[in-house]
Amino acid sequence: MEEGAIVVSEPSKKRARIIDDLQSSSIIVTDASNEPNLNNDDEDERYSGLKAPIMLLTGHQGAIYRIRFSPCGEFCASGGADRSIFLWEVYGDCCNYNVLTGHKNAICDLTWCNDRTIATASADKTVCLWDTHAGKRKRNFKGHRGFTNAVCAAKSGNSLASGADDATAVLWDQRSRGGAVVTMHCGRAVTAVEFDQEVDRLFTGGIDDTLKVWDLRQTNAPILQLYGHENTITDLALSPDGKTLLSNGMDSKLFAWDIRPFVAPASSSSSESENRRLAHFLGAKHDFHRNLLGCSWSSDGSKISAGSSDCIVHIWDFATADELYYLPGHQGSVNDVQFHPKEPIVASASSDLSIYFGEIAP
């Protein structure tokens, strides 16, 4: 397939209904030919602009590792083992309106820099920028000497950060065709990166099980190290208010951390890590495949979700740590779950080569 080729997906042959029951949070999937009437009872109340409460998207030829909504919420991008970035419309028939190709190995992570530009991290050791309107690659950043596992874009400005198996986290300037701006030596392979809101600090996680905080004005060593995970940290996600960081780990632990610059000690004997660890969310699983499972926040910060190897989409209430939704449907590891930026919609990406858009109660 040529770079930037357009591929239009077939309409989904299945539809589903979400039963709004927080005790069971079950999903019922029915064939389109046997689809129930969606307009005759209170259970059919709709909460979003999706064409149906659940939309199934297919087209990838390998496991899907990451999925992300565009900031405007009109589009979605997915990437994975087939080395391709699929671009989807969120509404209507959820058409696959473009496929971007050019990476020489799996796409491990991706993020939207703005409504037009996507950054990707790949096992081919590169970080790339893509123009989704033109359908082509605009930058190819080289410098990592190992698989590039993670990438994030600053909330403001033009900075990108990436983490790789070469034990470095690197800052890049989106406007530059040159090499790395700053390189941080992390000691062990880096599998997750995230900026704070002010782009003053960078958070990294890796195979040393440690969450590191870096001051971007002085990057010789991390200014803080937080402990609690007992295996590789697979993803990091900053809360909408910028005060809390979510970390997912291969120890099947999902933590929320207070990452404000100063936190008063809970007691004279408590450690910094204990002071900053706000919550532990139970339910999500990791398995021997050791995929870098994602995690995410709803746009209002009230809900969180995480990838899970048990084929389930897990959604929790952040304030109480109670599991709100336990959503089956996938036939393989759920590698990533993302919330829509404006509506009560979640997107899940799986090793079963499928994506679901699902509507939940607000």
CSV table of C-alpha atoms in Angstrom, one decimal:
chain,number,residue,atom,x,y,z
A,1,MET,CA,0.0,0.0,0.0
A,2,GLU,CA,1.3,3.4,-0.9
A,3,GLU,CA,1.9,6.0,1.8
A,4,GLY,CA,-1.2,8.0,2.5
A,5,ALA,CA,-3.4,5.6,0.6
A,6,ILE,CA,-7.1,5.9,1.3
A,7,VAL,CA,-9.0,2.9,2.6
A,8,VAL,CA,-12.7,3.0,3.3
A,9,SER,CA,-14.0,0.4,5.7
A,10,GLU,CA,-17.1,-1.7,5.2
A,11,PRO,CA,-20.1,-0.7,7.4
A,12,SER,CA,-20.1,-2.6,10.6
A,13,LYS,CA,-22.2,-5.8,10.4
A,14,LYS,CA,-23.0,-5.8,14.1
A,15,ARG,CA,-24.6,-3.3,16.5
A,16,ALA,CA,-24.9,-3.5,20.2
A,17,ARG,CA,-26.7,-2.0,23.1
A,18,ILE,CA,-25.2,-0.9,26.5
A,19,ILE,CA,-27.4,-1.8,29.4
A,20,ASP,CA,-27.0,0.9,31.9
A,21,ASP,CA,-26.8,-1.2,35.0
A,22,LEU,CA,-23.8,-0.4,37.2
A,23,GLN,CA,-24.0,-3.7,39.1
A,24,SER,CA,-23.6,-5.8,36.0
A,25,SER,CA,-22.5,-3.2,33.4
A,26,SER,CA,-23.1,-5.9,30.8
A,27,ILE,CA,-23.1,-5.5,27.0
A,28,ILE,CA,-25.5,-7.4,24.8
A,29,VAL,CA,-24.4,-7.8,21.1
A,30,THR,CA,-26.9,-8.7,18.5
A,31,ASP,CA,-26.8,-9.3,14.7
A,32,ALA,CA,-28.0,-6.3,12.7
A,33,SER,CA,-30.7,-8.5,11.2
A,34,ASN,CA,-32.1,-9.1,14.7
A,35,GLU,CA,-31.4,-5.6,16.1
A,36,PRO,CA,-34.0,-4.5,18.7
A,37,ASN,CA,-36.1,-1.4,18.4
A,38,LEU,CA,-34.1,1.4,19.9
A,39,ASN,CA,-36.9,3.9,20.2
A,40,ASN,CA,-39.7,2.4,22.3
A,41,ASP,CA,-38.6,2.3,25.9
A,42,ASP,CA,-36.7,4.2,28.5
A,43,GLU,CA,-33.7,1.8,28.3
A,44,ASP,CA,-33.0,3.2,24.9
A,45,GLU,CA,-32.1,6.8,26.0
A,46,ARG,CA,-29.1,8.0,24.1
A,47,TYR,CA,-26.2,10.1,25.5
A,48,SER,CA,-24.0,10.8,22.5
A,49,GLY,CA,-23.9,11.5,18.8
A,50,LEU,CA,-22.8,8.0,17.9
A,51,LYS,CA,-24.9,6.4,15.2
A,52,ALA,CA,-25.6,3.5,17.5
A,53,PRO,CA,-24.7,2.9,21.2
A,54,ILE,CA,-21.8,0.7,20.1
A,55,MET,CA,-19.9,0.8,16.8
A,56,LEU,CA,-17.4,-1.9,15.7
A,57,LEU,CA,-14.5,-0.8,13.6
A,58,THR,CA,-12.3,-3.3,11.7
A,59,GLY,CA,-9.5,-3.1,9.2
A,60,HIS,CA,-6.2,-3.5,11.1
A,61,GLN,CA,-4.2,-6.6,10.2
A,62,GLY,CA,-2.4,-6.9,13.5
A,63,ALA,CA,-2.9,-6.2,17.2
A,64,ILE,CA,-3.9,-2.6,17.9
A,65,TYR,CA,-1.8,-1.0,20.6
A,66,ARG,CA,-3.1,2.6,20.8
A,67,ILE,CA,-6.2,4.6,20.0
A,68,ARG,CA,-6.6,8.3,20.5
A,69,PHE,CA,-9.4,10.8,19.8
A,70,SER,CA,-8.5,14.1,18.1
A,71,PRO,CA,-8.9,17.2,20.4
A,72,CYS,CA,-12.0,18.3,18.5
A,73,GLY,CA,-13.6,14.8,19.0
A,74,GLU,CA,-14.5,14.4,15.3
A,75,PHE,CA,-11.7,11.9,14.4
A,76,CYS,CA,-9.8,9.1,15.9
A,77,ALA,CA,-6.4,7.5,15.2
A,78,SER,CA,-5.3,3.9,15.9
A,79,GLY,CA,-1.9,2.1,15.4
A,80,GLY,CA,-0.3,-1.2,16.1
A,81,ALA,CA,1.5,-4.2,14.9
A,82,ASP,CA,0.6,-3.8,11.2
A,83,ARG,CA,2.8,-0.6,11.1
A,84,SER,CA,-0.2,1.5,9.9
A,85,ILE,CA,-2.1,4.5,11.3
A,86,PHE,CA,-5.8,4.2,10.7
A,87,LEU,CA,-7.8,7.4,10.7
A,88,TRP,CA,-11.5,7.1,11.6
A,89,GLU,CA,-14.5,9.4,11.6
A,90,VAL,CA,-16.2,9.2,15.0
A,91,TYR,CA,-19.7,9.9,13.8
A,92,GLY,CA,-21.9,8.5,11.1
A,93,ASP,CA,-20.7,5.1,9.8
A,94,CYS,CA,-17.3,5.6,11.5
A,95,CYS,CA,-15.6,5.4,8.1
A,96,ASN,CA,-11.9,4.6,7.9
A,97,TYR,CA,-11.0,7.7,5.8
A,98,ASN,CA,-7.3,7.3,5.5
A,99,VAL,CA,-4.4,4.9,6.3
A,100,LEU,CA,-0.9,6.4,6.9
A,101,THR,CA,2.1,4.1,6.2
A,102,GLY,CA,5.8,4.5,6.4
A,103,HIS,CA,7.0,3.0,9.7
A,104,LYS,CA,9.1,-0.1,9.3
A,105,ASN,CA,8.0,-1.8,12.5
A,106,ALA,CA,5.1,-1.8,14.9
A,107,ILE,CA,3.6,1.5,16.1
A,108,CYS,CA,3.9,1.4,19.9
A,109,ASP,CA,2.3,4.7,20.8
A,110,LEU,CA,0.6,7.7,19.2
A,111,THR,CA,-0.8,11.1,20.2
A,112,TRP,CA,-2.5,14.0,18.6
A,113,CYS,CA,-0.5,17.2,18.7
A,114,ASN,CA,-3.5,19.2,17.4
A,115,ASP,CA,-6.5,18.5,15.2
A,116,ARG,CA,-4.2,18.1,12.2
A,117,THR,CA,-1.0,16.5,13.4
A,118,ILE,CA,-0.2,13.1,14.9
A,119,ALA,CA,3.0,11.9,16.5
A,120,THR,CA,3.9,8.2,16.6
A,121,ALA,CA,6.5,6.1,18.4
A,122,SER,CA,7.7,2.9,16.7
A,123,ALA,CA,9.7,-0.2,17.2
A,124,ASP,CA,11.7,1.0,14.2
A,125,LYS,CA,13.5,3.4,16.6
A,126,THR,CA,11.9,6.5,15.2
A,127,VAL,CA,9.4,9.2,16.2
A,128,CYS,CA,7.3,10.6,13.3
A,129,LEU,CA,5.0,13.5,12.7
A,130,TRP,CA,2.1,13.1,10.3
A,131,ASP,CA,-0.2,15.6,8.6
A,132,THR,CA,-3.6,14.0,8.6
A,133,HIS,CA,-5.1,16.5,6.2
A,134,ALA,CA,-2.4,15.9,3.6
A,135,GLY,CA,-2.1,12.2,4.4
A,136,LYS,CA,1.7,12.2,4.6
A,137,ARG,CA,4.6,12.1,7.0
A,138,LYS,CA,6.1,15.5,7.7
A,139,ARG,CA,8.9,14.7,10.2
A,140,ASN,CA,11.0,11.6,10.9
A,141,PHE,CA,13.0,12.0,14.1
A,142,LYS,CA,15.9,9.7,14.5
A,143,GLY,CA,18.3,9.3,17.4
A,144,HIS,CA,17.0,6.5,19.6
A,145,ARG,CA,19.1,3.3,19.5
A,146,GLY,CA,16.3,0.9,20.7
A,147,PHE,CA,12.6,0.4,20.2
A,148,THR,CA,10.7,3.7,20.8
A,149,ASN,CA,7.9,2.7,23.2
A,150,ALA,CA,6.2,6.0,24.0
A,151,VAL,CA,5.5,9.5,22.8
A,152,CYS,CA,3.6,12.5,24.2
A,153,ALA,CA,3.0,16.0,23.0
A,154,ALA,CA,3.1,19.1,25.2
A,155,LYS,CA,-0.3,20.7,26.0
A,156,SER,CA,1.1,24.0,24.7
A,157,GLY,CA,4.1,24.8,22.5
A,158,ASN,CA,5.9,22.5,20.1
A,159,SER,CA,7.7,20.0,22.4
A,160,LEU,CA,7.5,16.2,22.0
A,161,ALA,CA,8.9,13.6,24.4
A,162,SER,CA,9.7,10.0,23.6
A,163,GLY,CA,11.0,7.0,25.6
A,164,ALA,CA,12.8,4.0,24.3
A,165,ASP,CA,14.6,0.7,25.1
A,166,ASP,CA,17.9,2.6,24.9
A,167,ALA,CA,17.2,3.9,28.5
A,168,THR,CA,16.6,7.5,27.3
A,169,ALA,CA,13.8,10.0,27.3
A,170,VAL,CA,14.3,12.5,24.5
A,171,LEU,CA,12.8,16.0,23.9
A,172,TRP,CA,12.1,17.0,20.3
A,173,ASP,CA,11.0,20.2,18.6
A,174,GLN,CA,8.1,19.6,16.2
A,175,ARG,CA,9.3,22.5,14.0
A,176,SER,CA,12.9,21.2,13.7
A,177,ARG,CA,14.3,18.7,11.2
A,178,GLY,CA,17.3,18.2,13.5
A,179,GLY,CA,18.0,15.8,16.2
A,180,ALA,CA,17.2,15.6,19.9
A,181,VAL,CA,16.9,18.8,21.9
A,182,VAL,CA,17.5,17.2,25.3
A,183,THR,CA,18.3,13.7,26.2
A,184,MET,CA,17.6,12.3,29.7
A,185,HIS,CA,19.5,9.1,30.8
A,186,CYS,CA,17.0,7.0,32.8
A,187,GLY,CA,19.1,4.0,33.6
A,188,ARG,CA,16.7,1.4,32.2
A,189,ALA,CA,14.4,1.1,29.3
A,190,VAL,CA,11.7,3.8,29.2
A,191,THR,CA,8.1,2.6,28.4
A,192,ALA,CA,6.0,5.6,29.3
A,193,VAL,CA,6.3,9.4,29.1
A,194,GLU,CA,4.0,12.3,30.0
A,195,PHE,CA,4.4,16.1,30.3
A,196,ASP,CA,2.9,18.2,33.1
A,197,GLN,CA,0.5,21.0,32.0
A,198,GLU,CA,3.1,23.8,32.2
A,199,VAL,CA,5.7,21.7,30.3
A,200,ASP,CA,8.1,22.3,33.1
A,201,ARG,CA,8.4,18.7,34.1
A,202,LEU,CA,8.4,15.3,32.4
A,203,PHE,CA,7.2,12.1,34.0
A,204,THR,CA,8.8,8.8,32.9
A,205,GLY,CA,8.2,5.1,33.7
A,206,GLY,CA,10.0,2.0,32.7
A,207,ILE,CA,11.2,-1.5,33.4
A,208,ASP,CA,12.8,-0.4,36.7
A,209,ASP,CA,9.2,-0.1,38.1
A,210,THR,CA,9.9,3.5,39.1
A,211,LEU,CA,8.0,6.7,38.3
A,212,LYS,CA,10.6,9.5,37.7
A,213,VAL,CA,9.9,13.2,37.7
A,214,TRP,CA,12.3,15.4,35.7
A,215,ASP,CA,12.7,19.2,35.8
A,216,LEU,CA,13.2,20.2,32.2
A,217,ARG,CA,15.4,23.1,33.1
A,218,GLN,CA,17.9,20.8,34.7
A,219,THR,CA,17.8,17.2,33.3
A,220,ASN,CA,21.0,15.7,34.8
A,221,ALA,CA,18.9,13.6,37.2
A,222,PRO,CA,15.3,13.2,38.2
A,223,ILE,CA,14.1,15.5,41.0
A,224,LEU,CA,11.7,12.9,42.4
A,225,GLN,CA,11.3,9.1,42.2
A,226,LEU,CA,8.1,7.4,43.3
A,227,TYR,CA,7.9,3.8,44.2
A,228,GLY,CA,5.0,1.3,44.5
A,229,HIS,CA,4.9,-0.6,41.2
A,230,GLU,CA,6.5,-4.0,41.3
A,231,ASN,CA,6.8,-4.4,37.5
A,232,THR,CA,7.2,-2.4,34.4
A,233,ILE,CA,5.1,0.8,34.1
A,234,THR,CA,3.2,0.6,30.8
A,235,ASP,CA,1.5,4.0,30.5
A,236,LEU,CA,1.1,7.4,32.2
A,237,ALA,CA,-1.8,9.8,31.9
A,238,LEU,CA,-2.2,13.3,33.4
A,239,SER,CA,-5.6,14.4,34.8
A,240,PRO,CA,-7.4,17.2,33.2
A,241,ASP,CA,-6.7,19.6,36.1
A,242,GLY,CA,-3.0,18.7,35.9
A,243,LYS,CA,-2.8,17.6,39.6
A,244,THR,CA,-2.9,13.9,39.4
A,245,LEU,CA,-1.0,11.3,37.4
A,246,LEU,CA,-2.3,7.8,36.5
A,247,SER,CA,0.2,4.9,36.1
A,248,ASN,CA,-0.6,1.5,34.8
A,249,GLY,CA,1.9,-1.4,35.5
A,250,MET,CA,2.6,-5.0,34.6
A,251,ASP,CA,2.0,-5.8,38.2
A,252,SER,CA,-1.7,-5.3,37.5
A,253,LYS,CA,-1.7,-2.2,39.6
A,254,LEU,CA,-3.3,1.1,38.6
A,255,PHE,CA,-2.2,4.0,40.8
A,256,ALA,CA,-3.1,7.7,41.0
A,257,TRP,CA,-0.4,10.0,42.2
A,258,ASP,CA,-0.5,13.6,43.5
A,259,ILE,CA,2.1,15.3,41.4
A,260,ARG,CA,1.8,18.9,42.6
A,261,PRO,CA,5.2,20.4,43.4
A,262,PHE,CA,4.7,20.2,47.1
A,263,VAL,CA,2.6,17.7,49.2
A,264,ALA,CA,2.4,17.9,53.0
A,265,PRO,CA,3.5,14.6,54.6
A,266,ALA,CA,0.6,12.4,55.9
A,267,SER,CA,2.7,11.5,58.9
A,268,SER,CA,6.3,11.9,60.2
A,269,SER,CA,7.1,8.3,59.2
A,270,SER,CA,5.5,8.2,55.8
A,271,SER,CA,7.6,8.2,52.7
A,272,GLU,CA,7.3,10.6,49.7
A,273,SER,CA,5.8,7.8,47.6
A,274,GLU,CA,3.2,7.0,50.3
A,275,ASN,CA,2.3,10.7,50.7
A,276,ARG,CA,1.7,11.1,46.9
A,277,ARG,CA,-0.1,7.8,46.2
A,278,LEU,CA,-3.8,8.7,46.3
A,279,ALA,CA,-5.5,5.6,45.1
A,280,HIS,CA,-5.1,2.0,43.9
A,281,PHE,CA,-7.7,0.8,41.4
A,282,LEU,CA,-8.4,-2.9,41.3
A,283,GLY,CA,-9.6,-5.1,38.4
A,284,ALA,CA,-7.4,-4.6,35.4
A,285,LYS,CA,-5.0,-7.4,34.5
A,286,HIS,CA,-1.7,-7.9,32.8
A,287,ASP,CA,-0.4,-11.2,31.4
A,288,PHE,CA,2.6,-13.0,29.9
A,289,HIS,CA,2.3,-11.1,26.6
A,290,ARG,CA,3.6,-8.0,28.5
A,291,ASN,CA,1.9,-5.5,26.3
A,292,LEU,CA,2.2,-1.8,27.1
A,293,LEU,CA,-1.4,-1.4,28.3
A,294,GLY,CA,-2.7,2.2,28.3
A,295,CYS,CA,-4.7,4.3,30.8
A,296,SER,CA,-6.8,7.4,30.5
A,297,TRP,CA,-9.1,10.0,32.2
A,298,SER,CA,-12.5,11.2,31.2
A,299,SER,CA,-12.6,14.9,30.2
A,300,ASP,CA,-14.1,16.0,33.5
A,301,GLY,CA,-11.7,13.9,35.6
A,302,SER,CA,-14.5,11.9,37.2
A,303,LYS,CA,-13.7,8.6,35.6
A,304,ILE,CA,-10.6,6.6,34.6
A,305,SER,CA,-10.0,3.5,32.5
A,306,ALA,CA,-7.1,1.2,31.7
A,307,GLY,CA,-6.2,-1.5,29.3
A,308,SER,CA,-6.5,-5.0,30.5
A,309,SER,CA,-5.4,-8.5,29.3
A,310,ASP,CA,-8.7,-10.1,30.4
A,311,CYS,CA,-10.5,-8.8,27.3
A,312,ILE,CA,-12.6,-6.4,29.5
A,313,VAL,CA,-13.0,-2.7,29.4
A,314,HIS,CA,-12.7,-1.5,33.0
A,315,ILE,CA,-14.0,2.0,34.0
A,316,TRP,CA,-13.7,3.3,37.6
A,317,ASP,CA,-15.1,6.3,39.6
A,318,PHE,CA,-12.0,8.3,40.4
A,319,ALA,CA,-13.3,9.7,43.7
A,320,THR,CA,-14.4,6.4,45.2
A,321,ALA,CA,-12.2,3.9,43.3
A,322,ASP,CA,-15.3,1.8,42.7
A,323,GLU,CA,-15.6,0.0,39.3
A,324,LEU,CA,-18.5,1.5,37.4
A,325,TYR,CA,-18.3,-0.5,34.2
A,326,TYR,CA,-17.1,-4.0,33.4
A,327,LEU,CA,-17.6,-4.3,29.7
A,328,PRO,CA,-17.0,-7.5,27.8
A,329,GLY,CA,-17.0,-7.9,24.0
A,330,HIS,CA,-13.3,-8.1,22.9
A,331,GLN,CA,-11.8,-11.5,22.2
A,332,GLY,CA,-8.2,-10.4,22.9
A,333,SER,CA,-6.3,-8.2,25.3
A,334,VAL,CA,-7.7,-4.7,25.5
A,335,ASN,CA,-4.5,-2.7,25.0
A,336,ASP,CA,-5.9,0.8,25.3
A,337,VAL,CA,-9.1,2.6,26.3
A,338,GLN,CA,-9.7,6.3,25.7
A,339,PHE,CA,-12.5,8.7,26.6
A,340,HIS,CA,-13.9,11.1,24.1
A,341,PRO,CA,-13.0,14.8,24.8
A,342,LYS,CA,-16.6,16.1,24.7
A,343,GLU,CA,-19.1,13.3,24.9
A,344,PRO,CA,-19.7,10.1,27.1
A,345,ILE,CA,-18.0,7.8,24.6
A,346,VAL,CA,-15.1,5.4,25.2
A,347,ALA,CA,-12.9,3.8,22.5
A,348,SER,CA,-11.2,0.5,23.1
A,349,ALA,CA,-8.4,-1.1,21.0
A,350,SER,CA,-7.5,-4.8,21.2
A,351,SER,CA,-5.2,-7.5,20.1
A,352,ASP,CA,-8.2,-9.1,18.4
A,353,LEU,CA,-7.8,-6.5,15.6
A,354,SER,CA,-10.9,-4.6,16.5
A,355,ILE,CA,-12.0,-1.3,17.9
A,356,TYR,CA,-15.2,-0.4,19.7
A,357,PHE,CA,-16.8,3.0,20.2
A,358,GLY,CA,-19.2,2.7,23.1
A,359,GLU,CA,-21.6,5.1,24.7
A,360,ILE,CA,-21.8,5.2,28.5
A,361,ALA,CA,-24.0,7.1,30.9
A,362,PRO,CA,-22.6,10.6,31.6
